[in-house]
PDB file of C-alpha atoms in Angstrom:
ATOM      1  CA  MET A1416    -103.758  45.320 -14.417  1.00  0.00           C
ATOM      2  CA  ILE A1417    -101.953  45.027 -11.310  1.00  0.00           C
ATOM      3  CA  ASP A1418     -99.755  47.744 -10.143  1.00  0.00           C
ATOM      4  CA  PRO A1419     -96.124  47.726 -11.474  1.00  0.00           C
ATOM      5  CA  LEU A1420     -94.895  48.442  -8.058  1.00  0.00           C
ATOM      6  CA  PHE A1421     -96.111  45.129  -6.928  1.00  0.00           C
ATOM      7  CA  TRP A1422     -94.127  43.354  -9.641  1.00  0.00           C
ATOM      8  CA  LEU A1423     -91.046  45.290  -8.736  1.00  0.00           C
ATOM      9  CA  GLY A1424     -91.343  44.337  -5.060  1.00  0.00           C
ATOM     10  CA  LEU A1425     -91.974  40.708  -5.952  1.00  0.00           C
ATOM     11  CA  SER A1426     -88.920  40.677  -8.185  1.00  0.00           C
ATOM     12  CA  ILE A1427     -86.729  42.169  -5.466  1.00  0.00           C
ATOM     13  CA  LEU A1428     -88.044  39.622  -2.990  1.00  0.00           C
ATOM     14  CA  LEU A1429     -87.291  36.726  -5.336  1.00  0.00           C
ATOM     15  CA  VAL A1430     -83.760  38.038  -5.952  1.00  0.00           C
ATOM     16  CA  ALA A1431     -83.181  38.351  -2.191  1.00  0.00           C
ATOM     17  CA  VAL A1432     -84.444  34.782  -1.596  1.00  0.00           C
ATOM     18  CA  SER A1433     -82.216  33.496  -4.427  1.00  0.00           C
ATOM     19  CA  LEU A1434     -79.178  35.293  -3.051  1.00  0.00           C
ATOM     20  CA  THR A1435     -79.878  33.911   0.422  1.00  0.00           C
ATOM     21  CA  ALA A1436     -80.138  30.381  -0.993  1.00  0.00           C
ATOM     22  CA  VAL A1437     -76.876  30.818  -2.871  1.00  0.00           C
ATOM     23  CA  LEU A1438     -75.142  32.129   0.264  1.00  0.00           C
ATOM     24  CA  VAL A1439     -76.501  29.249   2.351  1.00  0.00           C
ATOM     25  CA  ALA A1440     -75.306  26.730  -0.272  1.00  0.00           C
ATOM     26  CA  ALA A1441     -71.884  28.432  -0.668  1.00  0.00           C
ATOM     27  CA  LEU A1442     -71.212  28.684   3.053  1.00  0.00           C
ATOM     28  CA  PRO A1443     -69.824  25.101   3.477  1.00  0.00           C
ATOM     29  CA  ALA A1444     -67.751  25.525   0.316  1.00  0.00           C
ATOM     30  CA  LEU A1445     -66.312  28.773   1.664  1.00  0.00           C
ATOM     31  CA  GLN A1446     -65.505  27.054   4.976  1.00  0.00           C
ATOM     32  CA  GLU A1447     -63.689  24.235   3.105  1.00  0.00           C
ATOM     33  CA  LEU A1448     -61.851  26.817   1.045  1.00  0.00           C
ATOM     34  CA  ALA A1449     -60.722  28.557   4.272  1.00  0.00           C
ATOM     35  CA  ARG A1450     -59.566  25.207   5.689  1.00  0.00           C
ATOM     36  CA  ALA A1451     -57.614  24.466   2.455  1.00  0.00           C
ATOM     37  CA  ALA A1452     -56.003  27.903   2.634  1.00  0.00           C
ATOM     38  CA  ARG A1453     -54.876  27.266   6.207  1.00  0.00           C
ATOM     39  CA  SER A1454     -53.457  23.848   5.190  1.00  0.00           C
ATOM     40  CA  ALA A1455     -51.659  25.409   2.239  1.00  0.00           C
ATOM     41  CA  GLU A1456     -50.227  28.064   4.548  1.00  0.00           C
ATOM     42  CA  LYS A1457     -48.955  25.371   6.931  1.00  0.00           C
ATOM     43  CA  LEU A1458     -47.472  23.457   3.972  1.00  0.00           C
ATOM     44  CA  PHE A1459     -45.707  26.550   2.682  1.00  0.00           C
ATOM     45  CA  ASP A1460     -44.331  27.276   6.174  1.00  0.00           C
ATOM     46  CA  THR A1461     -43.021  23.702   6.430  1.00  0.00           C
ATOM     47  CA  LEU A1462     -41.471  23.944   2.964  1.00  0.00           C
ATOM     48  CA  ARG A1463     -39.920  27.306   3.792  1.00  0.00           C
ATOM     49  CA  ARG A1464     -38.399  25.781   6.952  1.00  0.00           C
ATOM     50  CA  ASP A1465     -37.325  22.353   5.590  1.00  0.00           C
ATOM     51  CA  LEU A1466     -36.625  22.920   1.906  1.00  0.00           C
ATOM     52  CA  PRO A1467     -33.457  25.085   2.121  1.00  0.00           C
ATOM     53  CA  PRO A1468     -31.556  22.603   4.357  1.00  0.00           C
ATOM     54  CA  THR A1469     -32.715  19.746   2.126  1.00  0.00           C
ATOM     55  CA  LEU A1470     -31.607  21.597  -0.992  1.00  0.00           C
ATOM     56  CA  GLU A1471     -28.272  22.379   0.689  1.00  0.00           C
ATOM     57  CA  ALA A1472     -27.844  18.707   1.601  1.00  0.00           C
ATOM     58  CA  ILE A1473     -28.644  17.702  -1.999  1.00  0.00           C
ATOM     59  CA  ARG A1474     -26.116  20.243  -3.293  1.00  0.00           C
ATOM     60  CA  LEU A1475     -23.417  18.961  -0.880  1.00  0.00           C
ATOM     61  CA  THR A1476     -24.201  15.363  -1.865  1.00  0.00           C
ATOM     62  CA  GLY A1477     -23.796  16.321  -5.518  1.00  0.00           C
ATOM     63  CA  LEU A1478     -20.415  17.923  -4.755  1.00  0.00           C
ATOM     64  CA  GLU A1479     -19.282  14.850  -2.814  1.00  0.00           C
ATOM     65  CA  ILE A1480     -20.395  12.580  -5.652  1.00  0.00           C
ATOM     66  CA  SER A1481     -18.431  14.675  -8.156  1.00  0.00           C
ATOM     67  CA  ASP A1482     -15.367  14.541  -5.843  1.00  0.00           C
ATOM     68  CA  LEU A1483     -15.722  10.773  -5.549  1.00  0.00           C
ATOM     69  CA  THR A1484     -16.078  10.503  -9.321  1.00  0.00           C
ATOM     70  CA  ASP A1485     -12.870  12.505  -9.752  1.00  0.00           C
ATOM     71  CA  ASP A1486     -11.088  10.285  -7.211  1.00  0.00           C
ATOM     72  CA  VAL A1487     -12.314   7.132  -8.941  1.00  0.00           C
ATOM     73  CA  SER A1488     -11.239   8.409 -12.358  1.00  0.00           C
ATOM     74  CA  GLN A1489      -7.800   9.327 -10.961  1.00  0.00           C
ATOM     75  CA  GLY A1490      -7.583   5.860  -9.384  1.00  0.00           C
ATOM     76  CA  VAL A1491      -8.474   4.253 -12.705  1.00  0.00           C
ATOM     77  CA  GLN A1492      -5.854   6.375 -14.470  1.00  0.00           C
ATOM     78  CA  SER A1493      -3.268   5.418 -11.832  1.00  0.00           C
ATOM     79  CA  ALA A1494      -4.167   1.743 -12.207  1.00  0.00           C
ATOM     80  CA  THR A1495      -3.897   2.074 -15.987  1.00  0.00           C
ATOM     81  CA  ASN A1496      -0.473   3.705 -15.667  1.00  0.00           C
ATOM     82  CA  VAL A1497       0.691   1.001 -13.263  1.00  0.00           C
ATOM     83  CA  ALA A1498      -0.587  -1.689 -15.636  1.00  0.00           C
ATOM     84  CA  LYS A1499       1.280  -0.049 -18.523  1.00  0.00           C
ATOM     85  CA  GLN A1500       4.475   0.152 -16.451  1.00  0.00           C
ATOM     86  CA  VAL A1501       4.138  -3.500 -15.435  1.00  0.00           C
ATOM     87  CA  ASP A1502       3.560  -4.450 -19.075  1.00  0.00           C
ATOM     88  CA  GLN A1503       6.628  -2.475 -20.157  1.00  0.00           C
ATOM     89  CA  SER A1504       8.688  -4.049 -17.370  1.00  0.00           C
ATOM     90  CA  LEU A1505       7.551  -7.504 -18.454  1.00  0.00           C
ATOM     91  CA  ASP A1506       8.452  -6.713 -22.070  1.00  0.00           C
ATOM     92  CA  LYS A1507      11.896  -5.513 -20.982  1.00  0.00           C
ATOM     93  CA  ALA A1508      12.368  -8.606 -18.816  1.00  0.00           C
ATOM     94  CA  VAL A1509      11.378 -10.880 -21.721  1.00  0.00           C
ATOM     95  CA  LYS A1510      13.819  -9.084 -24.018  1.00  0.00           C
ATOM     96  CA  GLN A1511      16.599  -9.374 -21.443  1.00  0.00           C
ATOM     97  CA  VAL A1512      15.862 -13.068 -20.958  1.00  0.00           C
ATOM     98  CA  GLN A1513      15.999 -13.553 -24.717  1.00  0.00           C
ATOM     99  CA  LYS A1514      19.325 -11.719 -24.861  1.00  0.00           C
ATOM    100  CA  VAL A1515      20.665 -13.833 -22.010  1.00  0.00           C
ATOM    101  CA  GLU A1516      19.405 -16.966 -23.756  1.00  0.00           C
ATOM    102  CA  VAL A1517      21.134 -15.954 -26.999  1.00  0.00           C
ATOM    103  CA  SER A1518      24.331 -15.094 -25.141  1.00  0.00           C
ATOM    104  CA  THR A1519      24.222 -18.329 -23.152  1.00  0.00           C
ATOM    105  CA  ARG A1520      23.542 -20.380 -26.272  1.00  0.00           C
ATOM    106  CA  SER A1521      26.412 -18.624 -28.051  1.00  0.00           C
ATOM    107  CA  VAL A1522      28.761 -19.196 -25.105  1.00  0.00           C
ATOM    108  CA  PHE A1523      27.784 -22.870 -24.798  1.00  0.00           C
ATOM    109  CA  THR A1524      28.213 -23.385 -28.534  1.00  0.00           C
ATOM    110  CA  GLY A1525      31.593 -21.633 -28.432  1.00  0.00           C
ATOM    111  CA  VAL A1526      32.738 -23.670 -25.426  1.00  0.00           C
ATOM    112  CA  LYS A1527      31.513 -26.885 -27.069  1.00  0.00           C
ATOM    113  CA  VAL A1528      33.335 -26.119 -30.315  1.00  0.00           C
ATOM    114  CA  ALA A1529      36.445 -25.021 -28.401  1.00  0.00           C
ATOM    115  CA  TRP A1530      36.399 -28.196 -26.315  1.00  0.00           C
ATOM    116  CA  ARG A1531      36.024 -30.398 -29.385  1.00  0.00           C
ATOM    117  CA  THR A1532      38.748 -28.483 -31.176  1.00  0.00           C
ATOM    118  CA  PHE A1533      40.980 -28.701 -28.117  1.00  0.00           C
ATOM    119  CA  THR A1534      40.409 -32.434 -27.643  1.00  0.00           C
ATOM    120  CA  ARG A1535      40.851 -33.094 -31.361  1.00  0.00           C
ATOM    121  CA  GLY A1536      43.982 -30.918 -31.406  1.00  0.00           C
ATOM    122  CA  SER A1537      45.484 -32.709 -28.386  1.00  0.00           C
ATOM    123  CA  ARG A1538      44.852 -36.097 -30.006  1.00  0.00           C
ATOM    124  CA  ARG A1539      46.546 -34.964 -33.171  1.00  0.00           C
ATOM    125  CA  SER A1540      49.557 -33.441 -31.473  1.00  0.00           C
ATOM    126  CA  GLY A1541      50.461 -36.891 -30.149  1.00  0.00           C
ATOM    127  CA  ASP A1542      50.188 -38.368 -33.624  1.00  0.00           C
ATOM    128  CA  ARG A1543      53.137 -36.553 -35.178  1.00  0.00           C
ATOM    129  CA  LEU A1544      54.150 -39.056 -37.794  1.00  0.00           C
ATOM    130  CA  SER A1545      55.998 -38.674 -41.002  1.00  0.00           C
ATOM    131  CA  GLY A1546      54.104 -38.433 -44.277  1.00  0.00           C
ATOM    132  CA  GLY A1547      54.506 -42.136 -45.170  1.00  0.00           C
ATOM    133  CA  GLN A1548      53.607 -43.364 -41.711  1.00  0.00           C
ATOM    134  CA  ARG A1549      50.591 -41.063 -41.648  1.00  0.00           C
ATOM    135  CA  SER A1550      49.268 -42.337 -44.988  1.00  0.00           C
ATOM    136  CA  ARG A1551      49.743 -45.977 -43.826  1.00  0.00           C
ATOM    137  CA  GLN A1552      47.941 -45.204 -40.582  1.00  0.00           C
ATOM    138  CA  VAL A1553      45.099 -43.437 -42.382  1.00  0.00           C
ATOM    139  CA  ARG A1554      44.726 -46.362 -44.833  1.00  0.00           C
ATOM    140  CA  SER A1555      44.806 -48.891 -42.022  1.00  0.00           C
ATOM    141  CA  THR A1556      41.919 -47.186 -40.241  1.00  0.00           C
ATOM    142  CA  SER A1557      38.838 -47.537 -42.350  1.00  0.00           C
ATOM    143  CA  ASN A1558      36.658 -45.654 -39.851  1.00  0.00           C
ATOM    144  CA  LEU A1559      38.079 -42.289 -38.815  1.00  0.00           C
ATOM    145  CA  PRO A1560      37.579 -41.632 -35.078  1.00  0.00           C
ATOM    146  CA  TYR A1561      36.958 -37.920 -35.600  1.00  0.00           C
ATOM    147  CA  GLN A1562      34.508 -38.127 -38.483  1.00  0.00           C
ATOM    148  CA  GLU A1563      31.438 -38.350 -36.233  1.00  0.00           C
ATOM    149  CA  GLU A1564      32.693 -35.591 -33.942  1.00  0.00           C
ATOM    150  CA  PHE A1565      33.499 -33.411 -36.957  1.00  0.00           C
ATOM    151  CA  SER A1566      29.984 -33.751 -38.380  1.00  0.00           C
ATOM    152  CA  GLU A1567      28.478 -32.754 -35.006  1.00  0.00           C
ATOM    153  CA  GLU A1568      30.895 -29.837 -34.795  1.00  0.00           C
ATOM    154  CA  ALA A1569      30.075 -28.734 -38.332  1.00  0.00           C
ATOM    155  CA  ALA A1570      26.359 -28.885 -37.526  1.00  0.00           C
ATOM    156  CA  SER A1571      26.801 -26.740 -34.414  1.00  0.00           C
ATOM    157  CA  ILE A1572      28.991 -24.262 -36.335  1.00  0.00           C
ATOM    158  CA  GLU A1573      26.414 -24.130 -39.128  1.00  0.00           C
ATOM    159  CA  GLN A1574      23.686 -23.507 -36.573  1.00  0.00           C
ATOM    160  CA  TYR A1575      25.780 -20.718 -35.043  1.00  0.00           C
ATOM    161  CA  HIS A1576      26.449 -19.152 -38.483  1.00  0.00           C
ATOM    162  CA  ASN A1577      22.753 -19.239 -39.431  1.00  0.00           C
ATOM    163  CA  TYR A1578      21.631 -17.713 -36.146  1.00  0.00           C
ATOM    164  CA  THR A1579      20.926 -13.993 -36.416  1.00  0.00           C
ATOM    165  CA  PRO A1580      19.743 -12.419 -33.171  1.00  0.00           C
ATOM    166  CA  GLU A1581      17.797  -9.169 -33.111  1.00  0.00           C
ATOM    167  CA  LEU A1582      20.339  -6.395 -32.695  1.00  0.00           C
ATOM    168  CA  GLU A1583      19.794  -3.124 -30.933  1.00  0.00           C
ATOM    169  CA  SER A1584      20.472   0.017 -32.938  1.00  0.00           C
ATOM    170  CA  ASN A1585      23.750   0.649 -31.096  1.00  0.00           C
ATOM    171  CA  GLN A1586      25.178  -2.843 -31.712  1.00  0.00           C
ATOM    172  CA  VAL A1587      27.450  -3.669 -34.641  1.00  0.00           C
ATOM    173  CA  ARG A1588      26.351  -6.235 -37.213  1.00  0.00           C
ATOM    174  CA  TYR A1589      29.265  -8.385 -38.354  1.00  0.00           C
ATOM    175  CA  ASP A1590      29.712  -9.431 -41.927  1.00  0.00           C
ATOM    176  CA  GLN A1591      29.771 -13.228 -42.141  1.00  0.00           C
ATOM    177  CA  SER A1592      31.328 -13.286 -45.601  1.00  0.00           C
ATOM    178  CA  ASN A1593      34.879 -12.979 -44.242  1.00  0.00           C
ATOM    179  CA  TRP A1594      34.402 -15.613 -41.554  1.00  0.00           C
ATOM    180  CA  HIS A1595      36.329 -18.759 -42.247  1.00  0.00           C
ATOM    181  CA  ASP A1596      35.732 -22.299 -41.162  1.00  0.00           C
ATOM    182  CA  ASP A1597      38.492 -24.165 -39.348  1.00  0.00           C
ATOM    183  CA  SER A1598      37.842 -27.271 -41.404  1.00  0.00           C
ATOM    184  CA  ASP A1599      41.090 -26.654 -43.416  1.00  0.00           C
ATOM    185  CA  ASP A1600      43.194 -28.576 -40.941  1.00  0.00           C
ATOM    186  CA  VAL A1601      41.055 -31.709 -41.174  1.00  0.00           C
ATOM    187  CA  GLU A1602      42.846 -34.501 -42.991  1.00  0.00           C
ATOM    188  CA  THR A1603      40.995 -36.112 -45.834  1.00  0.00           C
ATOM    189  CA  VAL A1604      41.719 -39.492 -47.345  1.00  0.00           C
ATOM    190  CA  ASP A1605      41.861 -39.651 -51.126  1.00  0.00           C
TER     191      ASP A1605
END
């Protein structure tokens, strides 16, 4: 057999050739790895330089956005309060207009009734006749001149009596049961 030393030398030679082949094949990969490391180092330097100001700008933008959000929400609340105040003012104005309308209607009805009563009273005061003359005059007139006016007056009085406005809590409600109608002094023909 061949000497074992020979086999040992051959084995060492084959291992050295294999390691040389591996080193020759790995050399371009190691060069690319060195290039990638340099690029990564440049990237990290750029990030270290540019990232803190960018992060600070993002933080300031976030703060400004939150301030603007607060301002907008306060503006919305102010607009809501103004809208509520305008709505309340409109409600108060409507109530006041209704009160004025009721008061005006009451005054006009009172003036109308007073005017009719006054004109009817002045017509009667000139007709002061004795009982017999009055009955002859009433019988001679088949159509009473005041009958139509009286029915209009009674209708307006009835409308006034049936009208019940909304009263505030501090106003006094009058009892209508002791009101009397001035129709007692109207002459009727039997």
